[in-house]
Coordinates of C-alpha atoms and ligand atoms in Angstrom, one line a residue:
M574 CA -24.6 -0.4 21.0
S575 CA -27.9 0.9 19.6
N576 CA -29.5 -0.1 16.3
T577 CA -30.1 2.4 13.6
P578 CA -33.7 3.6 13.4
E579 CA -34.2 1.6 10.2
S580 CA -33.0 -1.6 11.6
T581 CA -35.9 -1.7 14.2
S582 CA -38.5 -1.4 11.5
K583 CA -40.0 -4.3 9.6
Q584 CA -39.7 -2.5 6.3
Q585 CA -38.5 -4.5 3.3
H586 CA -35.8 -2.9 1.2
P587 CA -36.5 -3.5 -2.4
D588 CA -33.7 -1.2 -3.4
A589 CA -31.1 -3.0 -1.4
L590 CA -28.0 -4.1 -3.3
D591 CA -26.1 -7.4 -3.0
A592 CA -22.8 -5.7 -2.3
I593 CA -21.5 -2.3 -1.4
I594 CA -17.9 -1.7 -2.2
I595 CA -15.6 1.0 -0.7
G596 CA -13.4 2.6 -3.4
A597 CA -12.6 2.4 -7.1
G598 CA -8.9 1.7 -7.1
F599 CA -7.4 -1.7 -8.1
A600 CA -9.5 -3.4 -5.4
G601 CA -12.8 -1.6 -6.1
L602 CA -12.6 -2.1 -9.8
Y603 CA -12.0 -5.8 -9.7
S604 CA -14.6 -6.3 -7.0
V605 CA -17.3 -4.6 -9.2
H606 CA -16.2 -6.8 -12.2
N607 CA -16.0 -10.0 -10.3
L608 CA -19.1 -9.8 -8.2
R609 CA -21.2 -8.3 -10.9
D610 CA -20.1 -10.2 -14.0
K611 CA -19.0 -13.5 -12.5
L612 CA -21.6 -13.9 -9.7
G613 CA -24.4 -11.8 -11.2
L614 CA -24.7 -9.6 -8.0
R615 CA -26.1 -6.1 -7.9
V616 CA -23.2 -4.0 -6.7
K617 CA -22.2 -0.4 -6.2
A618 CA -18.8 1.1 -5.4
F619 CA -18.5 4.5 -3.7
E620 CA -15.3 6.4 -4.5
G621 CA -14.3 9.6 -2.8
G622 CA -12.1 10.7 -5.7
G623 CA -13.3 12.5 -8.8
D624 CA -12.4 9.5 -11.0
V625 CA -11.4 5.9 -10.7
G626 CA -7.8 5.0 -9.7
G627 CA -7.6 5.0 -5.9
T628 CA -3.9 5.5 -4.8
W629 CA -3.0 6.4 -8.4
Y630 CA -5.7 9.0 -8.6
W631 CA -4.6 10.8 -5.4
N632 CA -0.8 10.3 -5.5
R633 CA -0.1 12.3 -8.7
Y634 CA 2.9 14.2 -7.3
P635 CA 5.9 14.8 -9.6
G636 CA 8.0 11.6 -9.8
A637 CA 5.2 9.3 -8.6
R638 CA 6.1 5.9 -10.1
C639 CA 5.4 2.3 -9.0
D640 CA 8.5 0.4 -8.0
I641 CA 7.2 -3.0 -9.1
E642 CA 7.7 -3.9 -12.8
S643 CA 4.7 -2.8 -14.9
H644 CA 3.9 -6.3 -16.1
H645 CA 3.8 -7.6 -12.5
Y646 CA 2.0 -4.5 -11.2
S647 CA -1.2 -5.2 -13.2
Y648 CA -4.3 -7.4 -13.2
S649 CA -3.9 -11.1 -14.2
F650 CA -7.7 -11.9 -14.3
S651 CA -8.2 -11.3 -18.0
E652 CA -5.8 -12.7 -20.7
E653 CA -7.3 -10.3 -23.3
L654 CA -6.5 -7.4 -21.0
Q655 CA -3.0 -8.6 -20.6
Q656 CA -2.5 -9.0 -24.3
E657 CA -4.0 -5.8 -25.4
W658 CA -2.4 -3.4 -22.9
S659 CA 1.2 -2.2 -23.6
W660 CA 3.3 -0.7 -20.9
S661 CA 5.7 1.9 -22.2
E662 CA 8.3 1.6 -19.4
R663 CA 9.8 -1.1 -17.2
F664 CA 8.4 0.6 -14.1
P665 CA 5.1 2.5 -14.7
A666 CA 4.7 6.2 -13.8
Q667 CA 1.5 7.3 -12.1
P668 CA -0.1 8.8 -15.2
E669 CA 0.3 5.5 -17.1
I670 CA -1.2 3.4 -14.2
L671 CA -4.1 5.8 -14.0
R672 CA -4.7 5.5 -17.8
Y673 CA -4.5 1.7 -17.3
L674 CA -7.1 1.7 -14.6
N675 CA -9.4 4.0 -16.6
H676 CA -9.0 1.6 -19.5
V677 CA -10.1 -1.3 -17.2
A678 CA -13.1 0.7 -16.0
D679 CA -14.2 1.4 -19.6
R680 CA -13.3 -2.0 -21.1
F681 CA -15.3 -3.9 -18.5
D682 CA -18.1 -1.3 -18.3
L683 CA -17.5 -0.7 -14.6
R684 CA -18.4 3.0 -14.4
K685 CA -22.1 2.5 -14.3
D686 CA -21.8 0.8 -10.9
I687 CA -19.4 3.3 -9.4
Q688 CA -20.5 6.6 -7.7
L689 CA -17.6 9.1 -7.8
N690 CA -17.0 12.0 -5.4
T691 CA -18.8 10.1 -2.7
R692 CA -17.3 8.8 0.6
I693 CA -18.8 6.2 2.8
I694 CA -18.8 7.7 6.3
S695 CA -20.5 5.0 8.4
A696 CA -21.7 1.4 8.2
Q697 CA -23.9 -0.6 10.5
F698 CA -24.9 -4.2 10.2
D699 CA -28.6 -4.6 10.8
E700 CA -29.3 -8.1 12.3
K701 CA -33.0 -8.1 11.4
S702 CA -32.6 -7.7 7.7
C703 CA -29.1 -9.2 7.6
Q704 CA -28.0 -6.1 5.7
W705 CA -25.3 -3.5 6.0
V706 CA -26.7 0.0 6.2
V707 CA -24.2 2.4 4.8
E708 CA -24.2 6.2 4.9
T709 CA -22.4 8.3 2.3
D710 CA -21.3 11.9 2.6
D711 CA -24.0 13.1 0.2
G712 CA -26.5 12.4 2.9
C713 CA -27.8 9.1 1.4
T714 CA -28.3 5.7 3.0
H715 CA -27.7 2.5 1.1
R716 CA -28.3 -1.2 2.0
A717 CA -26.6 -4.4 0.9
R718 CA -26.1 -7.9 2.1
F719 CA -22.3 -7.7 1.8
F720 CA -20.0 -4.8 2.6
I721 CA -16.6 -5.0 1.0
S722 CA -13.7 -2.7 1.7
G723 CA -11.3 -1.8 -1.2
A724 CA -10.4 1.3 0.8
G725 CA -6.7 0.6 0.4
V726 CA -3.9 0.3 2.9
L727 CA -2.1 3.6 2.3
S728 CA -5.0 5.9 1.7
T729 CA -5.4 7.9 4.9
P730 CA -2.7 10.5 4.8
S731 CA -1.0 11.6 7.9
M732 CA -0.3 15.3 8.6
P733 CA 2.2 16.0 11.3
N734 CA 1.0 18.0 14.3
I735 CA 3.4 21.0 13.9
K736 CA 2.8 24.3 15.8
G737 CA 1.6 27.1 13.5
L738 CA 0.9 24.9 10.4
D739 CA -2.1 27.1 9.5
S740 CA -0.2 30.3 9.7
F741 CA 2.0 29.6 6.6
A742 CA 1.5 32.3 4.0
G743 CA 2.7 30.3 1.0
E744 CA 1.3 27.2 -0.8
T745 CA 1.1 23.8 0.8
Y746 CA 0.8 20.4 -0.8
L747 CA 0.4 16.9 0.4
T748 CA 1.9 14.2 -1.9
A749 CA -1.0 11.9 -1.0
H750 CA -3.6 14.4 -2.2
W751 CA -1.9 16.1 -5.1
P752 CA -3.9 18.6 -7.2
E753 CA -4.8 17.7 -10.8
E754 CA -3.4 20.9 -12.2
K755 CA 0.4 21.2 -12.6
V756 CA 2.1 22.8 -9.6
D757 CA 4.7 25.4 -10.7
F758 CA 7.9 25.3 -8.6
S759 CA 10.1 27.3 -11.0
G760 CA 12.2 29.8 -9.1
K761 CA 10.4 29.1 -5.8
R762 CA 11.9 28.3 -2.4
V763 CA 10.4 24.9 -1.7
G764 CA 10.5 22.8 1.5
V765 CA 9.8 19.1 1.6
I766 CA 9.1 17.3 4.9
G767 CA 9.6 13.5 4.7
T768 CA 12.1 11.2 3.1
G769 CA 10.1 8.0 2.7
A770 CA 9.2 6.5 -0.8
S771 CA 7.0 9.5 -1.7
G772 CA 9.5 12.1 -0.4
I773 CA 12.4 10.5 -2.3
Q774 CA 10.5 10.6 -5.5
V775 CA 9.1 14.1 -5.2
I776 CA 12.4 15.6 -3.9
T777 CA 14.3 14.3 -7.0
E778 CA 11.8 16.0 -9.3
I779 CA 11.2 19.3 -7.5
A780 CA 15.0 19.9 -7.2
K781 CA 15.2 20.1 -11.0
E782 CA 12.7 23.0 -11.1
A783 CA 12.8 24.9 -7.8
G784 CA 14.9 28.0 -7.2
H785 CA 15.9 26.4 -3.9
L786 CA 14.8 23.1 -2.3
T787 CA 15.2 22.5 1.5
V788 CA 14.6 18.9 2.6
F789 CA 13.6 18.3 6.2
Q790 CA 14.8 14.8 7.0
R791 CA 14.0 13.0 10.3
T792 CA 15.2 9.5 9.4
P793 CA 17.4 8.7 6.4
N794 CA 16.4 5.7 4.3
Y795 CA 18.2 2.8 2.5
A796 CA 17.2 3.8 -1.1
A797 CA 18.5 1.9 -4.1
P798 CA 18.3 2.5 -7.9
I799 CA 15.0 1.5 -9.6
R800 CA 16.8 1.3 -13.1
N801 CA 13.7 2.3 -15.1
R802 CA 13.9 2.2 -18.9
P803 CA 11.6 2.2 -21.8
M804 CA 9.9 -1.2 -22.4
D805 CA 11.8 -3.2 -25.0
A806 CA 9.6 -4.6 -27.7
E807 CA 11.2 -8.1 -27.6
I808 CA 10.9 -8.2 -23.8
E809 CA 7.2 -7.2 -24.1
R810 CA 6.7 -10.0 -26.7
Q811 CA 8.3 -12.6 -24.3
I812 CA 6.2 -11.4 -21.4
K813 CA 3.0 -11.6 -23.4
E814 CA 3.9 -15.1 -24.6
N815 CA 4.5 -16.3 -21.0
Y816 CA 2.0 -14.4 -18.9
A817 CA 0.4 -17.5 -17.4
Q818 CA 3.8 -18.9 -16.2
I819 CA 4.9 -15.4 -15.0
R820 CA 1.7 -15.1 -12.9
E821 CA 2.1 -18.6 -11.5
D822 CA 5.7 -17.9 -10.5
S823 CA 4.7 -14.6 -9.0
R824 CA 2.0 -16.2 -6.8
N825 CA 4.6 -18.8 -5.7
S826 CA 7.2 -16.3 -4.6
F827 CA 7.5 -14.5 -1.3
L828 CA 6.8 -10.9 -2.5
G829 CA 4.6 -11.8 -5.5
I830 CA 7.5 -10.8 -7.8
P831 CA 9.5 -13.8 -9.1
Y832 CA 13.1 -12.8 -8.7
P833 CA 15.1 -15.9 -9.3
G834 CA 18.2 -17.2 -7.5
T835 CA 17.6 -16.0 -4.0
L836 CA 20.2 -17.7 -1.7
P837 CA 19.2 -18.9 1.8
S838 CA 21.6 -16.8 3.9
A839 CA 24.0 -13.9 3.4
M840 CA 26.2 -15.6 6.1
E841 CA 26.6 -18.8 4.1
V842 CA 28.6 -17.3 1.3
S843 CA 32.0 -15.6 1.2
A844 CA 32.3 -11.9 1.5
E845 CA 33.3 -11.7 -2.1
K846 CA 30.3 -13.7 -3.3
R847 CA 28.0 -11.6 -1.1
R848 CA 29.4 -8.4 -2.6
E849 CA 29.0 -9.8 -6.1
R850 CA 25.3 -10.6 -5.4
Y851 CA 24.6 -7.2 -4.0
E852 CA 26.4 -5.4 -6.9
E853 CA 24.3 -7.5 -9.4
A854 CA 21.1 -6.7 -7.6
Y855 CA 22.0 -3.0 -7.3
A856 CA 22.7 -2.9 -11.0
A857 CA 19.5 -4.9 -11.9
G858 CA 17.2 -2.5 -10.0
G859 CA 13.7 -2.9 -8.6
F860 CA 13.3 -4.9 -5.5
Q861 CA 16.1 -7.3 -6.4
L862 CA 18.4 -6.3 -3.5
F863 CA 15.6 -7.0 -1.0
A864 CA 13.9 -9.9 -2.6
G865 CA 16.5 -11.5 -4.9
T866 CA 19.7 -11.8 -2.9
F867 CA 19.5 -13.6 0.5
A868 CA 16.3 -14.9 2.1
D869 CA 17.4 -14.1 5.7
L870 CA 17.9 -10.3 5.4
I871 CA 14.8 -9.6 7.5
T872 CA 15.4 -12.4 10.0
N873 CA 19.1 -12.4 10.7
Q874 CA 20.7 -9.2 12.0
E875 CA 24.2 -10.2 10.9
S876 CA 23.0 -10.8 7.3
N877 CA 21.0 -7.6 7.4
D878 CA 24.1 -5.6 8.5
T879 CA 25.9 -6.7 5.3
A880 CA 23.2 -5.4 3.0
A881 CA 22.9 -2.2 5.1
E882 CA 26.6 -1.6 5.0
F883 CA 26.7 -2.2 1.2
L884 CA 24.0 0.5 0.8
R885 CA 25.8 2.9 3.2
E886 CA 28.9 2.6 1.0
K887 CA 26.9 3.4 -2.1
I888 CA 25.4 6.5 -0.5
R889 CA 28.9 7.8 0.5
E890 CA 30.1 7.1 -3.0
R891 CA 27.3 9.0 -4.6
V892 CA 27.1 12.1 -2.4
N893 CA 30.0 14.6 -2.9
D894 CA 29.9 16.4 0.4
P895 CA 30.9 14.0 3.3
V896 CA 28.8 15.8 5.9
T897 CA 25.7 15.6 3.7
A898 CA 26.5 12.0 2.9
E899 CA 26.7 11.1 6.6
M900 CA 23.3 12.8 7.2
L901 CA 21.8 10.7 4.4
T902 CA 23.3 7.4 5.7
P903 CA 20.9 5.4 7.8
K904 CA 22.4 4.0 11.0
T905 CA 19.6 3.5 13.5
H906 CA 17.4 0.9 11.8
A907 CA 17.9 -2.4 9.9
Y908 CA 17.6 -2.5 6.1
A909 CA 14.1 -3.1 4.9
T910 CA 12.5 -2.8 8.3
K911 CA 11.1 0.5 6.9
R912 CA 9.9 -0.2 3.3
P913 CA 13.0 0.3 1.1
P914 CA 12.4 3.1 -1.4
L915 CA 13.7 3.0 -5.0
E916 CA 15.1 6.0 -6.7
T917 CA 16.6 7.5 -9.8
G918 CA 19.3 10.1 -9.0
Y919 CA 18.0 10.7 -5.5
Y920 CA 21.4 10.9 -3.9
E921 CA 22.9 13.0 -6.7
T922 CA 20.2 15.5 -6.0
Y923 CA 22.2 16.5 -2.9
N924 CA 25.1 17.4 -5.1
R925 CA 23.1 20.2 -6.7
D926 CA 23.8 23.8 -5.6
N927 CA 20.1 24.5 -5.1
V928 CA 19.4 21.7 -2.5
T929 CA 20.0 21.8 1.2
L930 CA 19.4 19.0 3.7
V931 CA 18.3 19.8 7.2
D932 CA 18.3 17.2 9.9
V933 CA 15.2 17.4 12.0
L934 CA 15.8 14.4 14.2
D935 CA 18.0 15.9 16.8
T936 CA 16.5 19.3 16.5
P937 CA 12.9 18.8 15.4
I938 CA 10.8 21.3 13.5
E939 CA 9.9 23.9 16.0
E940 CA 7.1 25.7 14.2
V941 CA 5.7 26.8 10.9
T942 CA 5.3 30.5 10.6
A943 CA 3.9 32.7 7.8
Q944 CA 7.4 32.9 6.3
G945 CA 8.5 29.2 6.5
I946 CA 9.8 26.5 8.9
R947 CA 11.8 27.1 12.0
V948 CA 14.2 24.4 13.1
G949 CA 15.9 25.3 16.4
D950 CA 17.2 28.9 15.9
T951 CA 17.2 28.8 12.1
M952 CA 14.3 30.1 10.1
H953 CA 14.0 28.5 6.6
E954 CA 12.1 31.0 4.5
L955 CA 9.8 29.2 1.9
D956 CA 7.2 29.9 -0.8
V957 CA 6.0 26.3 -0.8
I958 CA 5.8 23.4 1.7
V959 CA 5.3 19.8 0.5
F960 CA 4.3 17.2 3.1
A961 CA 5.4 13.7 2.2
T962 CA 4.7 12.6 5.7
G963 CA 3.1 9.2 5.2
F964 CA -0.2 7.5 6.1
D965 CA -2.2 6.0 8.9
A966 CA -1.5 2.6 7.2
M967 CA -3.7 -0.4 6.9
T968 CA -6.1 0.2 9.8
G969 CA -6.6 4.0 9.2
P970 CA -9.0 3.7 6.3
L971 CA -11.2 1.2 8.0
L972 CA -11.3 2.8 11.4
S973 CA -12.3 6.1 9.9
I974 CA -15.5 4.4 8.8
N975 CA -15.8 2.3 11.9
P976 CA -18.1 -0.5 10.8
K977 CA -20.4 -1.7 13.6
S978 CA -22.8 -4.4 14.5
E979 CA -24.9 -5.0 17.6
Q980 CA -21.9 -6.8 19.1
V981 CA -18.9 -5.0 17.8
S982 CA -17.6 -1.6 16.8
L983 CA -14.3 -1.8 14.8
T984 CA -12.6 1.0 16.8
E985 CA -13.3 -0.8 20.1
H986 CA -12.5 -4.2 18.6
W987 CA -9.2 -3.0 17.3
A988 CA -8.3 -0.7 20.3
D989 CA -5.1 -2.7 20.9
G990 CA -4.4 -3.5 17.3
P991 CA -6.2 -5.2 14.4
R992 CA -8.0 -8.6 15.1
T993 CA -9.0 -10.5 12.0
H994 CA -9.3 -13.9 10.5
L995 CA -7.0 -14.2 7.4
G996 CA -6.7 -10.4 7.3
L997 CA -9.9 -10.5 5.4
T998 CA -12.8 -10.8 7.9
V999 CA -13.6 -9.7 11.5
H1000 CA -15.5 -11.6 14.2
G1001 CA -18.7 -9.7 15.1
L1002 CA -19.0 -8.0 11.7
P1003 CA -20.8 -10.5 9.4
N1004 CA -20.7 -10.4 5.7
F1005 CA -17.8 -7.8 5.8
F1006 CA -14.6 -8.4 3.9
T1007 CA -11.4 -6.3 4.1
I1008 CA -9.5 -6.6 0.9
T1009 CA -5.7 -6.5 1.7
G1010 CA -6.7 -5.8 5.3
P1011 CA -4.3 -5.7 8.2
Q1012 CA -2.9 -9.1 9.1
S1013 CA -2.8 -10.1 5.5
P1014 CA 0.4 -10.1 3.4
A1015 CA -0.9 -7.1 1.5
V1016 CA 2.0 -4.6 1.6
L1017 CA 4.6 -7.5 1.4
Y1018 CA 2.8 -9.0 -1.6
N1019 CA 2.6 -7.5 -5.0
M1020 CA -0.6 -5.5 -4.5
P1021 CA -2.7 -6.3 -7.7
L1022 CA -2.2 -10.0 -7.2
A1023 CA -2.9 -9.7 -3.4
I1024 CA -6.1 -7.9 -4.3
E1025 CA -7.2 -10.5 -6.9
D1026 CA -6.5 -13.3 -4.5
H1027 CA -8.7 -11.7 -1.9
I1028 CA -11.5 -10.9 -4.2
D1029 CA -11.4 -14.4 -5.8
W1030 CA -11.5 -15.9 -2.3
L1031 CA -14.5 -13.8 -1.0
S1032 CA -16.3 -14.2 -4.3
D1033 CA -16.0 -18.0 -3.9
C1034 CA -17.2 -17.7 -0.4
I1035 CA -20.3 -15.7 -1.4
A1036 CA -20.9 -18.3 -4.2
Y1037 CA -20.6 -21.1 -1.7
M1038 CA -23.1 -19.4 0.6
G1039 CA -25.6 -19.1 -2.3
E1040 CA -25.2 -22.7 -3.2
N1041 CA -25.8 -23.9 0.3
G1042 CA -28.5 -21.5 1.3
Y1043 CA -26.5 -19.4 3.8
T1044 CA -27.1 -15.7 4.1
R1045 CA -24.6 -14.8 6.8
V1046 CA -20.9 -15.5 7.2
E1047 CA -18.8 -14.5 10.2
A1048 CA -15.3 -15.4 11.4
T1049 CA -15.4 -17.2 14.7
A1050 CA -13.8 -15.7 17.8
E1051 CA -11.5 -18.7 18.0
A1052 CA -10.3 -18.4 14.4
E1053 CA -9.6 -14.7 14.9
K1054 CA -7.6 -15.5 18.0
N1055 CA -5.6 -18.2 16.2
W1056 CA -4.9 -15.9 13.3
G1057 CA -3.6 -13.2 15.6
E1058 CA -1.3 -15.8 17.2
L1059 CA -0.1 -17.1 13.9
T1060 CA 0.5 -13.5 12.6
A1061 CA 2.6 -12.8 15.8
E1062 CA 4.4 -16.1 15.5
F1063 CA 5.5 -15.4 11.9
A1064 CA 6.6 -11.8 12.8
K1065 CA 8.6 -13.0 15.8
P1066 CA 11.8 -14.1 14.0
T1067 CA 11.9 -11.0 11.9
L1068 CA 13.6 -7.7 12.6
F1069 CA 10.5 -5.5 11.9
D1070 CA 9.6 -4.8 15.5
K1071 CA 12.9 -3.3 16.3
T1072 CA 12.1 -0.3 14.0
D1073 CA 9.6 2.5 14.3
S1074 CA 7.8 2.2 11.0
W1075 CA 4.3 2.4 9.5
Y1076 CA 4.5 -1.4 9.4
M1077 CA 4.4 -1.2 13.2
G1078 CA 1.9 1.6 13.4
A1079 CA 4.7 3.6 15.0
N1080 CA 4.3 6.7 12.7
I1081 CA 0.9 7.6 14.2
P1082 CA 0.8 9.0 17.7
G1083 CA -1.3 6.8 20.0
K1084 CA -1.7 4.0 17.5
P1085 CA -1.0 0.6 19.1
R1086 CA 2.5 -0.6 18.2
V1087 CA 1.9 -4.0 16.6
F1088 CA 3.2 -5.5 13.4
L1089 CA 0.4 -5.1 10.9
V1090 CA 1.3 -7.6 8.2
F1091 CA 1.1 -11.4 7.9
V1092 CA 4.7 -12.0 6.9
S1093 CA 4.7 -15.6 5.8
G1094 CA 5.0 -14.8 2.1
A1095 CA 2.4 -15.1 -0.6
Q1096 CA 2.7 -18.8 -1.2
E1097 CA 2.1 -19.9 2.4
Y1098 CA -0.7 -17.4 2.8
R1099 CA -2.4 -18.6 -0.3
R1100 CA -2.0 -22.2 0.9
I1101 CA -3.8 -21.4 4.2
C1102 CA -6.6 -19.6 2.4
A1103 CA -7.1 -22.5 0.1
E1104 CA -7.2 -24.9 3.0
E1105 CA -9.9 -22.9 4.7
V1106 CA -12.1 -23.4 1.6
A1107 CA -11.1 -27.1 1.1
Q1108 CA -12.1 -27.9 4.7
G1109 CA -15.5 -26.2 4.4
Y1110 CA -14.7 -22.9 6.2
P1111 CA -13.9 -24.1 9.7
G1112 CA -12.9 -20.6 10.8
F1113 CA -16.4 -19.3 10.1
K1114 CA -19.9 -19.5 11.3
L1115 CA -22.3 -19.8 8.3
N1116 CA -26.0 -19.6 8.7
Ligands
LIG418 O1 5.4 7.6 3.8 P1 6.5 7.1 4.9 P2 5.6 7.6 2.2 N1 8.7 15.8 11.0 O2 5.7 6.9 6.1 C1 8.6 11.8 7.8 C2 4.2 3.4 -0.5 N2 4.7 4.1 -1.6 O3 4.3 8.3 1.7 O4 10.9 8.0 9.1 C3 9.6 15.3 10.1 O5 7.3 6.1 4.4 C4 9.0 10.4 8.2 O6 10.1 10.4 9.1 P3 10.4 9.1 10.0 C5 5.3 2.5 0.1 O7 4.7 1.3 0.6 C6 5.1 3.5 -2.7 O8 6.8 8.1 1.8 O9 9.0 8.8 10.7 N3 9.4 14.2 9.3 C7 9.3 9.8 6.8 O10 10.5 10.2 6.4 C8 5.7 3.4 1.2 O11 6.5 2.8 2.2 C9 5.7 4.1 -3.8 O12 11.4 9.6 11.0 C10 8.3 13.6 9.4 C11 8.2 10.4 6.0 O13 7.7 11.6 6.7 C12 4.4 4.0 1.7 O14 3.7 4.2 0.5 C13 5.8 5.5 -3.7 C14 7.3 14.0 10.3 C15 7.0 9.5 5.7 O15 7.4 8.4 5.1 C16 4.5 5.3 2.5 O16 5.5 6.1 1.9 C17 5.3 6.2 -2.6 C18 7.6 15.1 11.1 N4 6.7 15.6 12.0 C19 4.8 5.5 -1.6 N5 6.2 13.1 10.2 C20 6.1 3.4 -4.9 O17 5.6 2.4 -5.4 C21 6.6 12.2 9.3 N6 7.8 12.5 8.8 C22 7.4 3.9 -5.5

């Protein structure tokens, strides 16, 4: 691997920053605040979007809503922020989360260290100066000692490779890059491809407005009601009074959301008791069915079957037409091995006269033409196509930048799947941190807390380096190997690898099929990270 021209020169770099940060979503914003205001570093975040917000800036499609309770899906680092911000609903809609993140940017004066409308396109570690040399798409080069990715885990959208895509004469939209101005669906013939969490939300909303909606479904999902409602003033008061305890409980729970009363196994209770638990969780909403019923749903096929069958019954109850109900009923994968979506009236959408469901599993989409979408011999004429077709999850955002050093390029290093230590660092790429990176609990841990944990950890590491006169930190090859083995060991007893999902990288053609998440739960992961610090960073070479 060759050096950049600059790295071979002896030139000093007075303008170099201490840290360059990718993105200004939840991770980028807290990184700027923490590193700048706690450690006193000179930092700059580069954000491709036209404003702060990350995921919540881009995914502004109708119906976009977080399915974790608002008071859990928020920063915990500032008690003042927790007390002054009021959430209007139990589950926050995209515009409210975006307002919250804008408030955070203003309140902590973060904007002055964020450059919007600018993407980082490459990054190379220069051994001589011990600095990252980072190129942005405005043609500029920047230098910093630390390179920190807050690029997100679901931020590289995936477009299917369908014949004739460019020939469509109507409008096309991608849920993951939704325009700022309102899209008018009234009276139009709309097609939606994809029935994951995004598809389920957008389908429910578009159906209310479109002349006709055609949903192209490849794999049906196990969706359950979210049960959103306006925030109750008394509940808000109790939350604000008990935030410290709530956060403590969250960080000590598997998913980072403290649902009480989870029983060890669905097979250790009677069928009646099991049914009772599922009914309660279904009525309570949120992730309670997955995270608040039985702890072995993702490890025991028999237990999983009971939850899956419960949800299949609910779908059949809610959808009037038995043929459509059967098409919507998942049969080929275990519950929660694809991330379970939450909904409000999704299944009832198929009881509307203006909605048609088309199965594209047995007969895939043949082509897109100027008029619409052809499936087998049937032409579905459309004015609008919406793609809710997912993301190159977890590794995609990092591989698109491909950070390099003299020893390592990330694309080569991860050719057979991600290799990291703690899901946060990479051997051969010094002073580089991947917030909620692959092989961390990330997507199976309430994201704002997962982000804060990572940033607090890397910030402590940088402070430790300063205190001890180190300028370079790098995960050892051995630590990386051990972490890979531990990640695989934790994944082994689970059912995840039996399903083709984005957790497995299976939604992207050619992507290595490996489980991308450290699935020990937040508590165990946090214990391991704390131990690394307590033992003086044995998994790292510091110099
Ligand atoms: O993406 P997905 P998503 N022809 O990958 C289908 C988070 N999120 O954006 O399953 C036909 O889940 C594909 O079919 P299949 C959350 O973590 C959170 O919906 O591969 N269909 C699938 O149905 C979530 O898990 C929230 O057979 C094609 C869909 O497209 C993650 O983001 C809201 C196709 C993609 O589903 C990703 O969700 C939204 C093709 N060629 C998202 N290619 C909340 O907090 C793909 N598909 C609520």
